[in-house]
XYZ file of C-alpha atoms in Angstrom:
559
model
C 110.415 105.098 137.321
C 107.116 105.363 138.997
C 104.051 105.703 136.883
C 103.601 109.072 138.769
C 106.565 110.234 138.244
C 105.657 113.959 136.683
C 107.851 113.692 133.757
C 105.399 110.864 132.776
C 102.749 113.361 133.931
C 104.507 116.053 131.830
C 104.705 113.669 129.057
C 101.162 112.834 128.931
C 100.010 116.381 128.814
C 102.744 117.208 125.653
C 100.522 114.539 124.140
C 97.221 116.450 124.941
C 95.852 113.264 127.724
C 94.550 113.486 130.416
C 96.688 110.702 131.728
C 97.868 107.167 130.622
C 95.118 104.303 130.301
C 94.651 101.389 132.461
C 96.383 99.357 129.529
C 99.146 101.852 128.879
C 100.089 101.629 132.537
C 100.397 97.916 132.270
C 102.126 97.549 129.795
C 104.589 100.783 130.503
C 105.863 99.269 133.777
C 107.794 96.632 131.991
C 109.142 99.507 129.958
C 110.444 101.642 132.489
C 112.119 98.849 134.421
C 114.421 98.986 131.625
C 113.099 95.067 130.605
C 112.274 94.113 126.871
C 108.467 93.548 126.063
C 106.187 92.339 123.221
C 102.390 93.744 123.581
C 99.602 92.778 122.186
C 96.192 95.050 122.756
C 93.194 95.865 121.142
C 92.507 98.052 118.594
C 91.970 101.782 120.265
C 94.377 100.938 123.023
C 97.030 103.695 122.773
C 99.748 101.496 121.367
C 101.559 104.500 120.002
C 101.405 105.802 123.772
C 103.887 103.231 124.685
C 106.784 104.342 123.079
C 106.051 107.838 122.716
C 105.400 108.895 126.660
C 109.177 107.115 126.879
C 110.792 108.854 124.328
C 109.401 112.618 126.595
C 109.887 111.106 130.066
C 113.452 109.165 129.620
C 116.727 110.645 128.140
C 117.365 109.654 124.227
C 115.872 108.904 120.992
C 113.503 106.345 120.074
C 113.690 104.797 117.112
C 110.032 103.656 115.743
C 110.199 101.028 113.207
C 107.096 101.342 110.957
C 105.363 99.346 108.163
C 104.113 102.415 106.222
C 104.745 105.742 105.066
C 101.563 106.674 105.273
C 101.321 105.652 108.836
C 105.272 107.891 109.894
C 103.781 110.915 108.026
C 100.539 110.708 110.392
C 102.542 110.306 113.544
C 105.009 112.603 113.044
C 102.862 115.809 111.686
C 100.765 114.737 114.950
C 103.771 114.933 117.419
C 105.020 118.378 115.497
C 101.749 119.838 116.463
C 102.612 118.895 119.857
C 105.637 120.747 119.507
C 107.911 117.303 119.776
C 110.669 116.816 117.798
C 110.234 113.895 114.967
C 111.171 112.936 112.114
C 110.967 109.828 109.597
C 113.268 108.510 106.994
C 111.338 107.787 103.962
C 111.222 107.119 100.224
C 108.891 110.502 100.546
C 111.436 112.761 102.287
C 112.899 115.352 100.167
C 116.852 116.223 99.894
C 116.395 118.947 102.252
C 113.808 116.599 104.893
C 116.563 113.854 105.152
C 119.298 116.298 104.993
C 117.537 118.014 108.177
C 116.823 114.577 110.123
C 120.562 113.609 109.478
C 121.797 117.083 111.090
C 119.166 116.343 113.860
C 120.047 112.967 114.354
C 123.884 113.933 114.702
C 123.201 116.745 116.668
C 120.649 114.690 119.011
C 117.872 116.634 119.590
C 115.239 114.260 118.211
C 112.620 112.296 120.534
C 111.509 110.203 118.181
C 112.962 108.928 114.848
C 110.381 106.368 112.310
C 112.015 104.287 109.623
C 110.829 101.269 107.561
C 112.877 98.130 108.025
C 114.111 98.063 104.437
C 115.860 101.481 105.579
C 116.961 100.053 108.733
C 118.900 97.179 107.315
C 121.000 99.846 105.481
C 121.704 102.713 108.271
C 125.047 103.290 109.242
C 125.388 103.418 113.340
C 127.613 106.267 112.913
C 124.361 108.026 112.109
C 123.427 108.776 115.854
C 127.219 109.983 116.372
C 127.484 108.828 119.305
C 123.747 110.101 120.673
C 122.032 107.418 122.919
C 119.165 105.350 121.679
C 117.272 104.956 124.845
C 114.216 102.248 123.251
C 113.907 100.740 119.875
C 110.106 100.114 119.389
C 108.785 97.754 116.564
C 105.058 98.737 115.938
C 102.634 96.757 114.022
C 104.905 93.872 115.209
C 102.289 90.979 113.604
C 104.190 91.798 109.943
C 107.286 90.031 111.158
C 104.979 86.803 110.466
C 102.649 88.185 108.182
C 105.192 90.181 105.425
C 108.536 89.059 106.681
C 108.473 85.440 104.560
C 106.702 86.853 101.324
C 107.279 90.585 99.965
C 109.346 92.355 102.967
C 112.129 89.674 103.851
C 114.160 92.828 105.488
C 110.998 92.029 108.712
C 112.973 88.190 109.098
C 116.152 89.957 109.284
C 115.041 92.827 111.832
C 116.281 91.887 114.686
C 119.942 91.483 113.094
C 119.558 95.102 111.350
C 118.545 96.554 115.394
C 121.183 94.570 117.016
C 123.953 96.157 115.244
C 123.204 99.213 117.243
C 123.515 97.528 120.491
C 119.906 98.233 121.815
C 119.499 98.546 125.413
C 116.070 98.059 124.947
C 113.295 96.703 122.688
C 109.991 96.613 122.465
C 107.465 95.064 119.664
C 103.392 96.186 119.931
C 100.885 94.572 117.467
C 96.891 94.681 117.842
C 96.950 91.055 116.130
C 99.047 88.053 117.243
C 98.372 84.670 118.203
C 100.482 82.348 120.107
C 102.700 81.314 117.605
C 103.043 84.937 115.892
C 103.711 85.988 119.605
C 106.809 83.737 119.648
C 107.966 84.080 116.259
C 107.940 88.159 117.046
C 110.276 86.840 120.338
C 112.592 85.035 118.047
C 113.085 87.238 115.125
C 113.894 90.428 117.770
C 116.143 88.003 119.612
C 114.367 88.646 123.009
C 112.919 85.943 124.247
C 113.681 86.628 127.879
C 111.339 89.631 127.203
C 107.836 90.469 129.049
C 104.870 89.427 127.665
C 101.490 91.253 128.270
C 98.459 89.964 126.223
C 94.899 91.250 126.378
C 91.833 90.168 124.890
C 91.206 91.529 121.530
C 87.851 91.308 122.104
C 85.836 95.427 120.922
C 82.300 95.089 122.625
C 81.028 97.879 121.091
C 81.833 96.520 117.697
C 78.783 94.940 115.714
C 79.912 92.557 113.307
C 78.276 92.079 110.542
C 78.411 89.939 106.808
C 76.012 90.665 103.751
C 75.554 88.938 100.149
C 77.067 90.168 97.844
C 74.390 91.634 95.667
C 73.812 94.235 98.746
C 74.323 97.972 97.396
C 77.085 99.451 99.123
C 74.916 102.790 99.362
C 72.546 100.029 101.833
C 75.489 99.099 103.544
C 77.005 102.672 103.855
C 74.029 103.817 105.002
C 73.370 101.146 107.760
C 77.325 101.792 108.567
C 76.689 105.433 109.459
C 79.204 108.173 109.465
C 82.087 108.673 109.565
C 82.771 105.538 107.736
C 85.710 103.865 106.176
C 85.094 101.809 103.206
C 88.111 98.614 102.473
C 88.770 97.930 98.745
C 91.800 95.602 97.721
C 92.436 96.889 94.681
C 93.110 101.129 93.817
C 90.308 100.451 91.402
C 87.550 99.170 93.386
C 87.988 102.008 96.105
C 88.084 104.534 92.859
C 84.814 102.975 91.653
C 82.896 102.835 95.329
C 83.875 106.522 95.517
C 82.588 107.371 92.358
C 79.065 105.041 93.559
C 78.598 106.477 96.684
C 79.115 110.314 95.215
C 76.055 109.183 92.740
C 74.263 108.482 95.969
C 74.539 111.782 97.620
C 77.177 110.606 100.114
C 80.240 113.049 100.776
C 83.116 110.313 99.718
C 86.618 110.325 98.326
C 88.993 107.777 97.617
C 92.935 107.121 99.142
C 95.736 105.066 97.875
C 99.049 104.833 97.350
C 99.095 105.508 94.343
C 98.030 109.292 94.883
C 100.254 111.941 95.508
C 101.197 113.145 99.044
C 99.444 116.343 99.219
C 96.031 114.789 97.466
C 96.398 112.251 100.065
C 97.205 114.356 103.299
C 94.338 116.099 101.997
C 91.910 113.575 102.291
C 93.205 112.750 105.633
C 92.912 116.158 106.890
C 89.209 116.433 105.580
C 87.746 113.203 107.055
C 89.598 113.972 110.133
C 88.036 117.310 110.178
C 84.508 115.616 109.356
C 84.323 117.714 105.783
C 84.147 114.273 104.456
C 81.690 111.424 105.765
C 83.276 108.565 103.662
C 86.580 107.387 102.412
C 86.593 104.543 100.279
C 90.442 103.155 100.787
C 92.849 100.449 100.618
C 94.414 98.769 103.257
C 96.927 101.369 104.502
C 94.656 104.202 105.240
C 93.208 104.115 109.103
C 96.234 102.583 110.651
C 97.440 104.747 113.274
C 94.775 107.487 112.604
C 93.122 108.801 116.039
C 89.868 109.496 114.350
C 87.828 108.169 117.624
C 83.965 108.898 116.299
C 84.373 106.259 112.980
C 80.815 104.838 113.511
C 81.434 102.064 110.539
C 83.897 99.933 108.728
C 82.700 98.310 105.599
C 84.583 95.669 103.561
C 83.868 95.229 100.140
C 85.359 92.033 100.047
C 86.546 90.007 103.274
C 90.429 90.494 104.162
C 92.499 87.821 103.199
C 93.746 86.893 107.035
C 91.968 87.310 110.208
C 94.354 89.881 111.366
C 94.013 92.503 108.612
C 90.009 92.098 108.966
C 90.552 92.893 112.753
C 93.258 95.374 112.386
C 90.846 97.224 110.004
C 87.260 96.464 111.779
C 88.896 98.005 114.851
C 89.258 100.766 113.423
C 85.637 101.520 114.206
C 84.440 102.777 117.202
C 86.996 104.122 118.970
C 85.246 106.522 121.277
C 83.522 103.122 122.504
C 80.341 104.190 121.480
C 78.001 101.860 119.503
C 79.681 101.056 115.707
C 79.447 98.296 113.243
C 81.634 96.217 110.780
C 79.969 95.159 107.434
C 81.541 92.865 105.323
C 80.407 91.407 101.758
C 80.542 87.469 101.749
C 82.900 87.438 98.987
C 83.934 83.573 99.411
C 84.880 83.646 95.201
C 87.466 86.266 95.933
C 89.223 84.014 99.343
C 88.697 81.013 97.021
C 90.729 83.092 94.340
C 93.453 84.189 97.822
C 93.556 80.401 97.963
C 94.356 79.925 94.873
C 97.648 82.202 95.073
C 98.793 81.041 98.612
C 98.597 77.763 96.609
C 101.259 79.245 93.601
C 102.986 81.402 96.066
C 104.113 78.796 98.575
C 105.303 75.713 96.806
C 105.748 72.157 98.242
C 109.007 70.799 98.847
C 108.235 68.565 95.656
C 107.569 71.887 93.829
C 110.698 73.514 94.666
C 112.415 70.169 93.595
C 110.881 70.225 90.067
C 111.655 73.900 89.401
C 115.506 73.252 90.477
C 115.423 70.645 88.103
C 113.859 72.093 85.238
C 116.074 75.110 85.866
C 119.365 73.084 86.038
C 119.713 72.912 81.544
C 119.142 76.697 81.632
C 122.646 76.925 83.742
C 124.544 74.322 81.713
C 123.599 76.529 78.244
C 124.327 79.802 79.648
C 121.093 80.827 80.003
C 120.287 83.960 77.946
C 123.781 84.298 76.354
C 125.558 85.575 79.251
C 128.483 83.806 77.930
C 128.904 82.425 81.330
C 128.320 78.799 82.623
C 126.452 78.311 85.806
C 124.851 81.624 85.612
C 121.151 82.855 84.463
C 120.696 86.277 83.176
C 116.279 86.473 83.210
C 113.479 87.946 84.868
C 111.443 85.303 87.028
C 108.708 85.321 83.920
C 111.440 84.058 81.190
C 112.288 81.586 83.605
C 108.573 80.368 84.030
C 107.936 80.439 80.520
C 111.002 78.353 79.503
C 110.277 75.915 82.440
C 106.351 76.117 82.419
C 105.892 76.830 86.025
C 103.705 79.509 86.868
C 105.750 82.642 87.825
C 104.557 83.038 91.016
C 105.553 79.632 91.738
C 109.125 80.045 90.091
C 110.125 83.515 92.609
C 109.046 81.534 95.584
C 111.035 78.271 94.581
C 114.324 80.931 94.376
C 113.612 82.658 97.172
C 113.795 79.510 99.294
C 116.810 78.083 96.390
C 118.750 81.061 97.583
C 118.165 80.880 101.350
C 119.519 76.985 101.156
C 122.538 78.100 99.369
C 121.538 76.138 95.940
C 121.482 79.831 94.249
C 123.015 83.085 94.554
C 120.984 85.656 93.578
C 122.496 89.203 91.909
C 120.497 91.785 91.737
C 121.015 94.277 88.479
C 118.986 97.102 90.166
C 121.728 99.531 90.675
C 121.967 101.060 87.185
C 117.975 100.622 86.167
C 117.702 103.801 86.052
C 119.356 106.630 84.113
C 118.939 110.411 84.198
C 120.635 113.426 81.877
C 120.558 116.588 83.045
C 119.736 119.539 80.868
C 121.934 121.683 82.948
C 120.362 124.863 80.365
C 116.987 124.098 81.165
C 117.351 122.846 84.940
C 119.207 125.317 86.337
C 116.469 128.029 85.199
C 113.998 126.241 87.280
C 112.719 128.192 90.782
C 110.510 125.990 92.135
C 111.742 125.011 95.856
C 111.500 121.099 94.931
C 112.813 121.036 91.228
C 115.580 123.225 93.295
C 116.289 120.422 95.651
C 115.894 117.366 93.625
C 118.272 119.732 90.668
C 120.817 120.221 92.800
C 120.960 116.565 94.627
C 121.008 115.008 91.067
C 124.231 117.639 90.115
C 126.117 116.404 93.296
C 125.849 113.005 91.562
C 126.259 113.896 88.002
C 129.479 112.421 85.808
C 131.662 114.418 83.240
C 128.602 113.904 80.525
C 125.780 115.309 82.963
C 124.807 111.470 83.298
C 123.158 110.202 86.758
C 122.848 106.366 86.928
C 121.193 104.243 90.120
C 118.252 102.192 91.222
C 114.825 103.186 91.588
C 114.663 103.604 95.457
C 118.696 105.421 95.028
C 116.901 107.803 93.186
C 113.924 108.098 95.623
C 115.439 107.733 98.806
C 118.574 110.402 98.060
C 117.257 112.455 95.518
C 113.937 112.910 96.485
C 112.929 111.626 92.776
C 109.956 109.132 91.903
C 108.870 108.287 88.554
C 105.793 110.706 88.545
C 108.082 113.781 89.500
C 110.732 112.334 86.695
C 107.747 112.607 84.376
C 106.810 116.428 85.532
C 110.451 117.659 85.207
C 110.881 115.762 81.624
C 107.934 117.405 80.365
C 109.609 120.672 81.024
C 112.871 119.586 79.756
C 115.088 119.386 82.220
C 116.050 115.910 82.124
C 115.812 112.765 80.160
C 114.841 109.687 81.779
C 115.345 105.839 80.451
C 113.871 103.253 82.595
C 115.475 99.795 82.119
C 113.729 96.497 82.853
C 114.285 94.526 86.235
C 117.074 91.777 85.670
C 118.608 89.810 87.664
C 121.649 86.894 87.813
C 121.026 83.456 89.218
C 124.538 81.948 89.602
C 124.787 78.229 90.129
C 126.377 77.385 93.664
C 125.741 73.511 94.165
C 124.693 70.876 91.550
C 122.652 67.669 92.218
C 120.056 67.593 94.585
C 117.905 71.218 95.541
C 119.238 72.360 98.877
C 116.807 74.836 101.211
C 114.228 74.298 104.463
C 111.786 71.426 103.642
C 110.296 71.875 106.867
C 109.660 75.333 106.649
C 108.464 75.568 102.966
C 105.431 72.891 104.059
C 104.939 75.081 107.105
C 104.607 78.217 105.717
C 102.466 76.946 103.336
C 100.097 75.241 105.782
C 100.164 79.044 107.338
C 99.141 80.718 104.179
C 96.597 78.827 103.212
C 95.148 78.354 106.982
C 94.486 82.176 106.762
C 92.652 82.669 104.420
C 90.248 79.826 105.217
C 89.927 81.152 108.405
C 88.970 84.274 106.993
C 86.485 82.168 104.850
C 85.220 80.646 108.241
C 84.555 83.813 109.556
C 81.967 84.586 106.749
C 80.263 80.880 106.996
C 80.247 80.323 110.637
C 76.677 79.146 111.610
C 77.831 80.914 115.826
C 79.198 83.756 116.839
C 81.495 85.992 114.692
C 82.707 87.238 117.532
C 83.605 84.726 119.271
C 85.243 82.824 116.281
C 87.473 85.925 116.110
C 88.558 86.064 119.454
C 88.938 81.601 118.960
C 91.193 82.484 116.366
C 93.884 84.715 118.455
C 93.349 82.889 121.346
C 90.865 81.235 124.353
C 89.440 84.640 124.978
C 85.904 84.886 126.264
C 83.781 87.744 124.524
C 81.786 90.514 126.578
C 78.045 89.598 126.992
C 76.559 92.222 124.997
C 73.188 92.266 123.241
C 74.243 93.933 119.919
C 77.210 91.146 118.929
C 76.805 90.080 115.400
C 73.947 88.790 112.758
C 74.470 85.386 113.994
C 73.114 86.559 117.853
C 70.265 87.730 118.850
C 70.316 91.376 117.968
C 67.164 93.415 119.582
C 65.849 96.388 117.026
C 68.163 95.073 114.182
C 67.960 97.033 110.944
C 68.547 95.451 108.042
C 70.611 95.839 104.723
C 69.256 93.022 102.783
């Protein structure tokens, strides 16, 4: 299809553009020759563009695979107010939302459908019913490498969960990938006879800077400018910077996960709608919001990898106007990151001690299970009875069980349990105590019982712990929450059998990023230079306003 083609024309303007980008139409030809593609472009690119002028312009769905549900709720309200039909598949859908997209999906009128690839792995390909999946589009594509062998193993195993659906086409788009995260994107997708366009991640209008520690971050908000983002790690820090700036006359509020969706869509909507100047916010706020004008980014501690810090510095100046990136020199709290990637990602010689210290708690049953070969504990009994750190012991399994050496039963199907006070609930008029009510009676045994996991209950009843809480207060159910168990069962004895190779790698890889995000801070040249080094031998813009290591005319300071 020709770039001119005017259903890519028609397409743009359902978006509200003027047209595609210079970089969009690069990186679209690929796509419309029907070929297979991984992209990587700067920050304020349009890499949402790239799938979504597709999904208007071509027959059939496309399915968006997302890292976070903050990030599907943005796109999708955004392409309803387009008048597009989308829809995500969430742990924050309701009963009726999912029951909706399902009836949409089977009936195929959606454009575009986002999912998580935890949700993925599990969908059924009778879903579609038949409906054509014209492009299946990975986006924030770097978390294959940088989740996929730590907390999200369902990103190693994403190409197998697409490739059930016999894809006719993929695509993977990431702001942050080096050579080697390039090819290990390739390999997990299975489509390494793909296209592959990279571009200089290189933001000339960004300014970066790094201050001590002792700097206000009222000084540092204030040299920023506004609108400004503020980076916390923690849901406390951003809490307490809120709470600092609002002593300082600044117009701030906070956003994290841990918030409820409509305090936190509220938030959005007012920073977008410049009723607030600051939000002070974990990692997960920014990514994928088209707030062009953000004059400043400000980190109260540096990032832990070189791609987070550019994913969120580039989240600044948008509009390509002038903007800055300000970032505490917090080397205690990377020496502390250290520290972990240390625990997290044992050596082989590690793993070997662990197996072997492990290896009496199978021969005596382990906690009474009344079973040889089998261990009935959480990760931290383990630890304590083998004194390993825990951290340590739940990496050692995780690579135990890929090897074979363990087989690892999960226990989370009946950690939760609900009873319905059918008196009580069925009085309730609310239009979400309605839904989530009747859901749980669909699933209810002879004594009014409901039983599951915690994401069951999420996921197809539309209830989290917080709304549990809400509806227990008023009576209408009563909630236990078990512990997390789990059974280790014994499949080889003797030696420790998993991927020597890859354990030393990936632990060379952890602990490589975060000293490169300590080099970043100590680096006696360039900043950006040594971030553009970093993803590859790109040559920065000559600009006069780089970073505090150049020669910066009319430089304020924040010291």
């Amino acid at each position: 299809m020709d770039l001119d083609d005017p259903k890519i024309i028609a397409a743009c303007e359902k978006l509200g553009w003027p047209g595609l980008r210079p970089l969009q139409k690069e990186v679209m030809g690929p796509i419309f020759e029907g070929r297979n593609l991984v992209a990587v472009l700067p920050t304020s690119a349009g890499k949402s563009g790239i799938y979504q002028v597709p999904a208007l312009a071509r027959e059939g769905l496309v399915v968006v695979v997302s890292p976070l549900i903050a990030l599907m709720i943005d796109q999708v309200d955004r392409l309803k107010k387009h008048g597009i039909k989308a829809a995500s598949l969430n742990s924050m859908n309701t009963a009726a939302e999912k029951k909706q997209t399902l009836l949409d999906l089977k009936e195929g009128s959606l454009k575009l459908l986002y999912i998580s690839p935890e949700r993925l792995e599990h969908l059924d390909p009778s879903i579609f019913n038949g409906n054509p999946v014209q492009m299946w589009a990975v986006d924030e594509a770097h978390c294959i490498s940088e989740w996929g062998h730590d907390f999200r193993p369902s990103y190693t195993r994403l190409g197998k969960a697409i490739r059930k659906f016999n894809p006719s086409q993929i695509i993977a788009l990431t702001a942050t990938a080096n050579a080697r995260v390039i090819a290990e994107i390739a390999q997990v997708l299975g489509i390494n006879d793909c296209v592959f366009k990279t571009y200089s991640p290189d933001r000339p209008n960004i300014t970066y800077m790094a201050v001590g520690r002792r700097v206000s971050l009222t000084a540092m908000v204030e040299r920023a400018g506004s609108p400004c983002i503020v980076y916390g790690s923690t849901r406390k820090s951003v809490e307490l910077a809120a709470a600092e700036l609002q002593r300082g006359g600044f117009n701030a509020e906070f956003y994290h996960a841990k918030m409820n969706k409509k305090k936190r869509g509220e938030v959005q909507r007012q920073f977008l709608d410049g009723e607030i100047d600051v939000v002070t916010a974990t990692c997960a706020f920014g990514m994928g919001i088209d707030h062009s004008s953000i004059r400043g980014v400000v980190h109260l501690e540096m990032p832990t990898s070189l791609e987070a810090y550019t994913q969120e510095a580039g989240r600044a100046g948008r509009d390509g106007k002038p903007s800055l990136a300000l970032c505490r020199s917090t080397f205690e709290t990377l020496k502390k990151a250290n520290g972990i990637s240390l625990l997290s990602w044992p050596t082989p010689h590690m793993i070997d001690e662990v197996w072997k210290r492990m290896e009496p708690l199978f021969e005596s049953d382990g906690c009474d299970t009344g079973m040889r070969n089998r261990i009935h504990m959480t990760n931290e009994k383990i630890a304590q009875k083998i004194d390993f750190h825990p951290i340590t012991v739940g990496s050692a399994i995780r690579f135990l069980q890929r090897g074979g050496s363990i087989r690892k039963t999960s226990y989370q199907e009946k950690l939760v349990r609900v009873k319905i006070n059918e008196s009580v609930a069925l009085s309730l008029r609310g239009k979400k105590e309605v839904a989530v009510i009747d859901a749980l009676l669909d699933y209810e045994n002879h004594l009014h019982v409901v039983a599951g996991s915690v994401s069951f209950f999420k996921e197809v009843i539309g209830l989290d712990k917080t709304y549990a809480e809400r509806l227990e207060s008023k009576g209408a159910l009563e909630v236990t929450w078990a512990d997390r168990v789990q059974m280790l069962e014994r499949k080889r004895t003797g030696a420790a059998y998993f991927d020597r190779e890859r354990a030393t790698e990936l632990r060379k890889r952890s602990v490589d990023r975060v000293q490169s995000a300590a080099g970043f801070l100590s680096t006696p040249t360039c900043r950006r230079q040594y971030l553009l080094d970093y993803f590859g031998t790109f040559e920065g813009s000559s600009v006069e306003e780089c970073c505090d290591r150049c020669v910066i005319s009319d430089r304020k300071s924040v010291a």
